[in-house]
Coordinates of C-alpha atoms and ligand atoms in Angstrom, one line a residue:
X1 CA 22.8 16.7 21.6
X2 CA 22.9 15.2 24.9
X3 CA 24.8 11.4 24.7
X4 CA 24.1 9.7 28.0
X5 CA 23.0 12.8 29.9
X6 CA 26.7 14.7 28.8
X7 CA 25.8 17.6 26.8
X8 CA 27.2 16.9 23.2
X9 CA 28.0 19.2 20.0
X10 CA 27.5 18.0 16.9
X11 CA 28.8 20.0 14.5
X12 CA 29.0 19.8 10.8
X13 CA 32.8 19.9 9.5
X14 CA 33.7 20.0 6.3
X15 CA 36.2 17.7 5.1
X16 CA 37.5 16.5 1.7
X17 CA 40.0 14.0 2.0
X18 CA 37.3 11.0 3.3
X19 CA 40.2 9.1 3.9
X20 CA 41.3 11.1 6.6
X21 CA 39.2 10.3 10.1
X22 CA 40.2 11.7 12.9
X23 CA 39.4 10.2 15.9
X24 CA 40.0 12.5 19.3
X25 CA 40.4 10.2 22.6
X26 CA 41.3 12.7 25.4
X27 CA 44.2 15.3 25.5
X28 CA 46.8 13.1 23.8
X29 CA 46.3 10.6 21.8
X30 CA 44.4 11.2 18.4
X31 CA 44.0 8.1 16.1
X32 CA 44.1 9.4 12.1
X33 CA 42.2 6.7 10.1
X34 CA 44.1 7.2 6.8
X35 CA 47.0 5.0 5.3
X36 CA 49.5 6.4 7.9
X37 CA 47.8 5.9 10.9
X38 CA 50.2 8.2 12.4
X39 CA 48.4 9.4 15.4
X40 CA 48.0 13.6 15.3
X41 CA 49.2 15.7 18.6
X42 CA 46.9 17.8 20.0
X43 CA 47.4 21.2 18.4
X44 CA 47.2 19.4 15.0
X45 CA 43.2 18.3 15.6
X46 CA 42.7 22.2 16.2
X47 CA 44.5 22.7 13.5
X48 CA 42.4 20.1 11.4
X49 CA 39.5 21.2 13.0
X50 CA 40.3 25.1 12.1
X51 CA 40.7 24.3 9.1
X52 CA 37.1 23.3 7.9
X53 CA 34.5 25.2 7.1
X54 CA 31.0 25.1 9.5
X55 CA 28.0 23.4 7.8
X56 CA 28.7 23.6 3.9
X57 CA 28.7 20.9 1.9
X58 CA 31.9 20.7 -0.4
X59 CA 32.9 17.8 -2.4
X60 CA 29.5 16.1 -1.3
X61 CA 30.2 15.7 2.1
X62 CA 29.1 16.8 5.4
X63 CA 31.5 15.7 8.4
X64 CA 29.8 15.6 12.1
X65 CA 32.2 15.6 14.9
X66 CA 30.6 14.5 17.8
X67 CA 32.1 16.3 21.1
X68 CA 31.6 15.7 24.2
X69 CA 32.8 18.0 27.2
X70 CA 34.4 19.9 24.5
X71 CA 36.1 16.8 23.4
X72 CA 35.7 15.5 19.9
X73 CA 35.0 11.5 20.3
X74 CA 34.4 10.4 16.9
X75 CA 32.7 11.7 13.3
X76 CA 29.8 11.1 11.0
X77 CA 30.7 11.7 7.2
X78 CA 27.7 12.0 5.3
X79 CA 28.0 12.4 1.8
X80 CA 25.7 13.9 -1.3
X81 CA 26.7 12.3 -4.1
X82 CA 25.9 15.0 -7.6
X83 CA 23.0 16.1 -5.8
X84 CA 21.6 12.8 -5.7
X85 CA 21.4 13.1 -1.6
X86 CA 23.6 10.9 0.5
X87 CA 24.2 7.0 -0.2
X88 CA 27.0 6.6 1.7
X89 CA 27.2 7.3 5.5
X90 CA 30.6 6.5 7.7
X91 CA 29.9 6.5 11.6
X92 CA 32.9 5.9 13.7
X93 CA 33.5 5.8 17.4
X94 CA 36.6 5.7 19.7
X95 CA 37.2 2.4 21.8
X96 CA 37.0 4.9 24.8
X97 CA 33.4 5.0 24.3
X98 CA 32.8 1.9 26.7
X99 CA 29.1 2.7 26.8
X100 CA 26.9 1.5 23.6
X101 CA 24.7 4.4 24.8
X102 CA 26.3 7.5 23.0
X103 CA 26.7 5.7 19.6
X104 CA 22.7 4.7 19.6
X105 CA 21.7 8.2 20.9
X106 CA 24.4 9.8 18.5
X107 CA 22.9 7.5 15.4
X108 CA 19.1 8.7 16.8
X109 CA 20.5 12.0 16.1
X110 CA 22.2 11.6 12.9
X111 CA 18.9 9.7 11.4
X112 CA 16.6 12.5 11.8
X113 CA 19.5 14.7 10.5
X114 CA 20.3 11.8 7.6
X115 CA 16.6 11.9 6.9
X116 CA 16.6 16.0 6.5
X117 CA 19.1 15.1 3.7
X118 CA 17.2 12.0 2.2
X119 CA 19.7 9.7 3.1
X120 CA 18.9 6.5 2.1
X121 CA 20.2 4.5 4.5
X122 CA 23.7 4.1 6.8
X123 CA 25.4 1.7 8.6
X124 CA 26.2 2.0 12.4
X125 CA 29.4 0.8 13.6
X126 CA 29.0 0.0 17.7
X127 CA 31.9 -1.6 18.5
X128 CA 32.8 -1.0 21.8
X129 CA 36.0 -3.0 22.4
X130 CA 38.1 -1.5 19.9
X131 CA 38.4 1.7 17.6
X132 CA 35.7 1.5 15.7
X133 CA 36.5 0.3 11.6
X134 CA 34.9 2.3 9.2
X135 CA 31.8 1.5 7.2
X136 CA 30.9 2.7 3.8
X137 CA 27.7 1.7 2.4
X138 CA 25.6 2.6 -0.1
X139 CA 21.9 3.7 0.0
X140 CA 19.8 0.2 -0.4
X141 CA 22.7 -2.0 -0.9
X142 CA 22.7 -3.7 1.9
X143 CA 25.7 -4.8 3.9
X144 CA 26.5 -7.3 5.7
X145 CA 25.5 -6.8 9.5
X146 CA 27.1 -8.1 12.6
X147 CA 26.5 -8.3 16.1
X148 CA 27.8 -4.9 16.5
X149 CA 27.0 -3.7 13.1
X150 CA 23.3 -2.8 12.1
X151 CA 22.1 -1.0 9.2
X152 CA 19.3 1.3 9.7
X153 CA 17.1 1.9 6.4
X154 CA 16.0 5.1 6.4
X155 CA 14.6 5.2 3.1
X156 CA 10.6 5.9 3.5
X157 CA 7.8 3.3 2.4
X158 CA 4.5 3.9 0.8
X159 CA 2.4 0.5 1.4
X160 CA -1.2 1.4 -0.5
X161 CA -3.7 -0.4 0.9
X162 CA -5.7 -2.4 -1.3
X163 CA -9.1 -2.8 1.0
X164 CA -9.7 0.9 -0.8
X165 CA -9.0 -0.5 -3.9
X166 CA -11.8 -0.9 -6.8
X167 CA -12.4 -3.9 -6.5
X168 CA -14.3 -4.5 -9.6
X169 CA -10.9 -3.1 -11.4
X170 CA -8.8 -5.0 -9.0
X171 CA -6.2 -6.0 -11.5
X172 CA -6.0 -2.5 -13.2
X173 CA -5.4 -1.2 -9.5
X174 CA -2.9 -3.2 -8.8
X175 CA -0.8 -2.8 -12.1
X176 CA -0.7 1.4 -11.4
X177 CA 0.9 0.0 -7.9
X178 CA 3.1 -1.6 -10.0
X179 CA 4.6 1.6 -11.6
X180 CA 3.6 3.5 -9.2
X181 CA 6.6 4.9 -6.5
X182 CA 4.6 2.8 -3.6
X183 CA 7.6 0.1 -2.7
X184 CA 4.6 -1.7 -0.8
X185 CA 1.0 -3.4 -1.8
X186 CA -1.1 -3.7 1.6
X187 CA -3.3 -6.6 1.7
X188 CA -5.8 -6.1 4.6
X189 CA -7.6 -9.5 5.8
X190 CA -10.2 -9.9 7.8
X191 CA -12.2 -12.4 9.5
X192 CA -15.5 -10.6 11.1
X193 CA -14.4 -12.6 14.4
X194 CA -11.3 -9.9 15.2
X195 CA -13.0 -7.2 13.7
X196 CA -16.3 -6.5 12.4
X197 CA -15.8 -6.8 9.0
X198 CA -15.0 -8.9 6.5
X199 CA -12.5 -8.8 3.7
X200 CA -10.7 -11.1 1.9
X201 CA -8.9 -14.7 1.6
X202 CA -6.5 -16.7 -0.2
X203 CA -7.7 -16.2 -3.5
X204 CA -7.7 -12.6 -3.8
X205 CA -4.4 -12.5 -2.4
X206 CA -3.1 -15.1 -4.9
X207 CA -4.6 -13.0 -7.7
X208 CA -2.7 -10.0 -6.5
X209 CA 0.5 -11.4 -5.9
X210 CA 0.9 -12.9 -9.2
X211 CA 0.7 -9.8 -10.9
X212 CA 2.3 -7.3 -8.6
X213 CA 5.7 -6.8 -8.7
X214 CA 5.6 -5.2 -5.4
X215 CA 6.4 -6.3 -1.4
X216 CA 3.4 -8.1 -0.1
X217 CA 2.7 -6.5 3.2
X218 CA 0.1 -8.7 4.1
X219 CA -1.9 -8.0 7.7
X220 CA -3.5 -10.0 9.8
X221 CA -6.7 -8.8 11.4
X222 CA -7.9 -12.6 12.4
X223 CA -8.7 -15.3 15.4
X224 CA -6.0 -17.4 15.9
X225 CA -3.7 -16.3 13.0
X226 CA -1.2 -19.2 13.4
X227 CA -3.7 -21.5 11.8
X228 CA -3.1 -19.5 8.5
X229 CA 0.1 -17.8 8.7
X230 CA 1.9 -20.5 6.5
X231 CA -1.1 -20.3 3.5
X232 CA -0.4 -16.4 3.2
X233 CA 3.0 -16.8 2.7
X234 CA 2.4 -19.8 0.0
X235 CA -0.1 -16.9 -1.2
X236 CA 2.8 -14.6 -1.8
X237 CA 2.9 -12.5 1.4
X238 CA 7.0 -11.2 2.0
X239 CA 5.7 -9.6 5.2
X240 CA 2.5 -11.5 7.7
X241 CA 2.1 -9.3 10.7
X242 CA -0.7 -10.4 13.0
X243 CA -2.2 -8.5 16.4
X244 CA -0.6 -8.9 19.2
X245 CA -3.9 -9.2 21.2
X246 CA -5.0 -12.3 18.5
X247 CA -2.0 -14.8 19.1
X248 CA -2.7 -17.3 21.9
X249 CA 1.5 -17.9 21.6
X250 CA 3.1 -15.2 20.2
X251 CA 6.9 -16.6 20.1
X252 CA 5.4 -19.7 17.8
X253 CA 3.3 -17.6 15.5
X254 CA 6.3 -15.5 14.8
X255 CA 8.3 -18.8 14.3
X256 CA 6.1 -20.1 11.9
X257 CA 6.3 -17.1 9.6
X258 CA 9.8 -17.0 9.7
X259 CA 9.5 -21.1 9.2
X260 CA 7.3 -20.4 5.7
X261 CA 9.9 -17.9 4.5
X262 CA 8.3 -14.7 5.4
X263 CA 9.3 -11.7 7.5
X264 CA 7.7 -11.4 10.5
X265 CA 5.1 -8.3 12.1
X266 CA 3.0 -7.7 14.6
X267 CA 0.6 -5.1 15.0
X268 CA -1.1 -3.4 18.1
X269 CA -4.6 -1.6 18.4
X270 CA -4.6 1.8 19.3
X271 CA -5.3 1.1 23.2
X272 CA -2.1 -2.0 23.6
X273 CA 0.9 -0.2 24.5
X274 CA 4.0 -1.0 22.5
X275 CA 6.0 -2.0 25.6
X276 CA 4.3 -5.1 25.7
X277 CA 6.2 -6.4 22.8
X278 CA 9.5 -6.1 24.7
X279 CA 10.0 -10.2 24.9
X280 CA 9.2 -10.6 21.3
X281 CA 11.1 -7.7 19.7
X282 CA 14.7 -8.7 19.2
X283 CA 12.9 -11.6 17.5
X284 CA 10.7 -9.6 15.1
X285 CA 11.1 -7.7 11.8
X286 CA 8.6 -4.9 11.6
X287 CA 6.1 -3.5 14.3
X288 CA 2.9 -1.8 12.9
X289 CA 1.3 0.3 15.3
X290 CA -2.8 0.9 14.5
X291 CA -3.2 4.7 14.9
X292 CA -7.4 4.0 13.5
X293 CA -9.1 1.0 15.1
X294 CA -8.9 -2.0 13.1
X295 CA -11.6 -3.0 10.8
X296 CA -12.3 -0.4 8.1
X297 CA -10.3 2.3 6.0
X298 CA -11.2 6.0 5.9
X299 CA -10.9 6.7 9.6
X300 CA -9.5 9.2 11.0
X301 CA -5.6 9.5 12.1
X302 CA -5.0 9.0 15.9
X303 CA -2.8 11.7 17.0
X304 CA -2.0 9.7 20.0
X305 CA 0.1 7.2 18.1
X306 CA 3.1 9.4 17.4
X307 CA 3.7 9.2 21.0
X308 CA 3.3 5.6 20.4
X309 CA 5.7 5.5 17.5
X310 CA 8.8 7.5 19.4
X311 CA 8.2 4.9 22.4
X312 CA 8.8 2.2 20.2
X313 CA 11.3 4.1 18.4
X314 CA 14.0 4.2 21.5
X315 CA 12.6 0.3 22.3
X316 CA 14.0 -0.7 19.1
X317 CA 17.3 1.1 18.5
X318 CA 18.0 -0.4 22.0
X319 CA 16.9 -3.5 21.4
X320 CA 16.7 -4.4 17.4
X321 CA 17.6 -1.6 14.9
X322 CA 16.9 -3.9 12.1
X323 CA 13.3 -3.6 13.1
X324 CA 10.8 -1.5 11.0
X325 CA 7.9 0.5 12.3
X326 CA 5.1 1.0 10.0
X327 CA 1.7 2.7 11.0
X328 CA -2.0 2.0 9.6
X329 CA -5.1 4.1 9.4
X330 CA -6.3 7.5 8.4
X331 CA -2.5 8.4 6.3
X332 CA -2.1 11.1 4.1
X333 CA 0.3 13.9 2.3
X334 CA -1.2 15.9 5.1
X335 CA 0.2 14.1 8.5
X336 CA 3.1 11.8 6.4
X337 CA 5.8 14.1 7.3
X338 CA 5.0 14.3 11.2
X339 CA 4.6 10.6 11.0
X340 CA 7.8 9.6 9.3
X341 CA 9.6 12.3 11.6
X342 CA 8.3 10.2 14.7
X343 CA 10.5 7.3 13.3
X344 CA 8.3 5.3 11.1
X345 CA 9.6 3.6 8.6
X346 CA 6.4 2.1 6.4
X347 CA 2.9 4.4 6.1
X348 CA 0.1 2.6 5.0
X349 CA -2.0 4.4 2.9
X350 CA -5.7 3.3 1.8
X351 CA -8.2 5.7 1.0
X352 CA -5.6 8.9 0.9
X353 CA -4.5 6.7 -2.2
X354 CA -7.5 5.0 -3.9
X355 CA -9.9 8.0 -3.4
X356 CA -7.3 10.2 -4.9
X357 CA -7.7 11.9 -8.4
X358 CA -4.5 10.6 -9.3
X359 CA -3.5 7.8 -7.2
X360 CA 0.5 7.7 -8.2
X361 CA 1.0 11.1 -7.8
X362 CA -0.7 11.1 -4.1
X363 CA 1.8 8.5 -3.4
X364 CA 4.6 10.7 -4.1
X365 CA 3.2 13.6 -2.1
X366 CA 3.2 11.1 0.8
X367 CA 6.9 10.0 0.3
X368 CA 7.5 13.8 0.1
X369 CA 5.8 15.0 2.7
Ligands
DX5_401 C1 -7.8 -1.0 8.9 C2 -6.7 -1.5 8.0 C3 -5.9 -0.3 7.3 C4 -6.8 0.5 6.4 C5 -6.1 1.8 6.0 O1 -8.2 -2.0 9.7 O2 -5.7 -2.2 8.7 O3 -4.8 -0.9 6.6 O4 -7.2 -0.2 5.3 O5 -7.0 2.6 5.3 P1 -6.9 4.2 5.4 O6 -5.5 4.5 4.9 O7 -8.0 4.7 4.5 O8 -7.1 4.5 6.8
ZN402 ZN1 -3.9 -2.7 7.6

């Protein structure tokens, strides 16, 4: 793994005691994180380190020890709790490591190796200034975040998209969402101004959201979205996300979701570049990237978005960690995997779900991917 252009190891350690972290600053001092706090000498690391066997999981854990220039500098504990994979992660860093660098590139490692194991979710500990505490957490409980604390969900999100749904069957559709694994209901609205086509409005929405017991992911493909943004969250939307090339004034559009109680999102068409949502993003809570062009479902996937997606990616572990990616258009059990590898967080899913033979279990295949 490289960690601010050092080559790095990661290796996987096995460990049992949890309560036993052992924290390697140089040729001298080690820090033990255990009741004692007795720091180890030198030969007693090796020792410790001899002592464990390579990549097996025993006693549901998986330790990472994170070297670099030989030199162990901290350890990732991930844990598999009866088979039911990891729900607790513990990250911890040295106070040597002055740069914030090698704990975000070490988590970006860690994630895609969490997410090989299912984890849920973990909790990053960046705290330059002194050894690092230790954080359990477990899967979707959230914790409570600081300024050097962020949690990074990696559970995966099916959000169907409801624009494929049956509309003459709308409420049947929307109670299979309801028991169905999809975490997410999609509400696509358009105005024909945006894009040429037309959807649907308050009403429909409000129908939906008093029956579903799901997260209203509701996107904007309209003029002027501020004008509305506080109606779709009366409506029931949890999420309004709006385009980035629609908002005369994007810092007050995403203030005036936030204002109505919402979470805020904005999207991008598959020509905007996500660097332009640098000012806006420590501000924002999700970032759907358009890999069809807006307007109607059952296009087809835009390849070029992954590159889009890992862009983004790096943008917001540096900048806002809390901030979900989720990606719209042409999404299915055939190109979920490469997707959610890229670093998304949400898929949307229209057609691949509605035009299925069995809608629930196409959702699965897409969270399984
Ligand atoms: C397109 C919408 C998408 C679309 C997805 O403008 O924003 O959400 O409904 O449909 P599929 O998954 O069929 O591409
Ligand atoms: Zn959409």
């Amino acid at each position: 793994m490289i960690l601010q252009g050092k080559t790095c190891i990661l290796r996987s350690v096995v460990s049992s005691d949890v309560g036993t972290i052992l924290l390697w600053e140089n040729d001298s001092s080690i820090a033990q994180y255990s009741d004692t706090h007795e720091p180890y000498t030198q030969e007693q690391i090796e020792q410790f380190i001899e002592n464990q066997q390579f990549g097996l999981k025993a006693n549901g854990q998986i330790r990472l020890m994170i070297e670099v220039d030989n030199k162990v500098i901290g350890a990732i504990d991930l844990f598999d709790y009866n088979g039911k994979q990891a729900e607790v992660g513990v990250l911890i860093y040295n106070k040597r490591l002055r740069n914030r660098g090698y704990a975000t590139d070490a988590l970006q490692t860690v994630k895609s190796y969490a997410r090989s194991l299912n984890i849920e979710s973990l909790s990053a500990v960046i705290d330059d200034n002194n050894i690092a505490s230790i954080n359990l957490f477990r899967g979707c409980g959230f914790v409570k975040t600081d300024k050097n604390r962020y949690l990074c969900s990696m559970k995966r999100v099916v959000a169907p998209s409801i624009l494929s749904a049956d509309f003459g069957n709308l409420e049947r559709d929307t109670l299979m969402l309801n028991h169905s694994e999809a975490e997410w209901v999609h509400v696509d609205v358009m105005d024909g101004v945006f894009v040429p086509n037309i959807s649907f409005g308050f009403p429909v929405l409000t129908a939906v959201t008093k029956i579903s017991t799901k997260v209203i992911d509701t996107h904007l493909m309209i003029c002027d979205p501020i004008r509305y943004v506080e109606r779709f969250v009366k409506a029931g939307s949890h999420y309004v996300t709006f385009h980035y090339e629609a908002a005369e004034d994007i810092e007050a559009c995403i203030d005036a979701i936030h204002n109505a109680g919402a979470k805020a999102g904005i999207s991008i068409k598959p020509q905007t570049e996500p660097e332009v949502l640098e000012p806006w993003l420590s501000k924002l809570d999700m970032v759907l990237v358009m890999s069809v062009e807006p307007g109607f479902g059952g296009q087809s996937f835009m390849p070029y978005s992954l590159d889009k997606v890992r862009r983004l990616r790096s943008m917001i572990e540096r900048i806002n960690p809390n901030c979900l990616i989720e990606i719209d258009g042409g999404i299915s059990a055939a190109n979920a995997a490469e997707v959610f590898t890229a670093g998304v967080d949400v898929v949307v899913a229209g057609s691949a779900v509605f035009c299925a033979e069995n809608p629930e279990a196409e959702i699965v295949k897409i969270l399984n991917a």
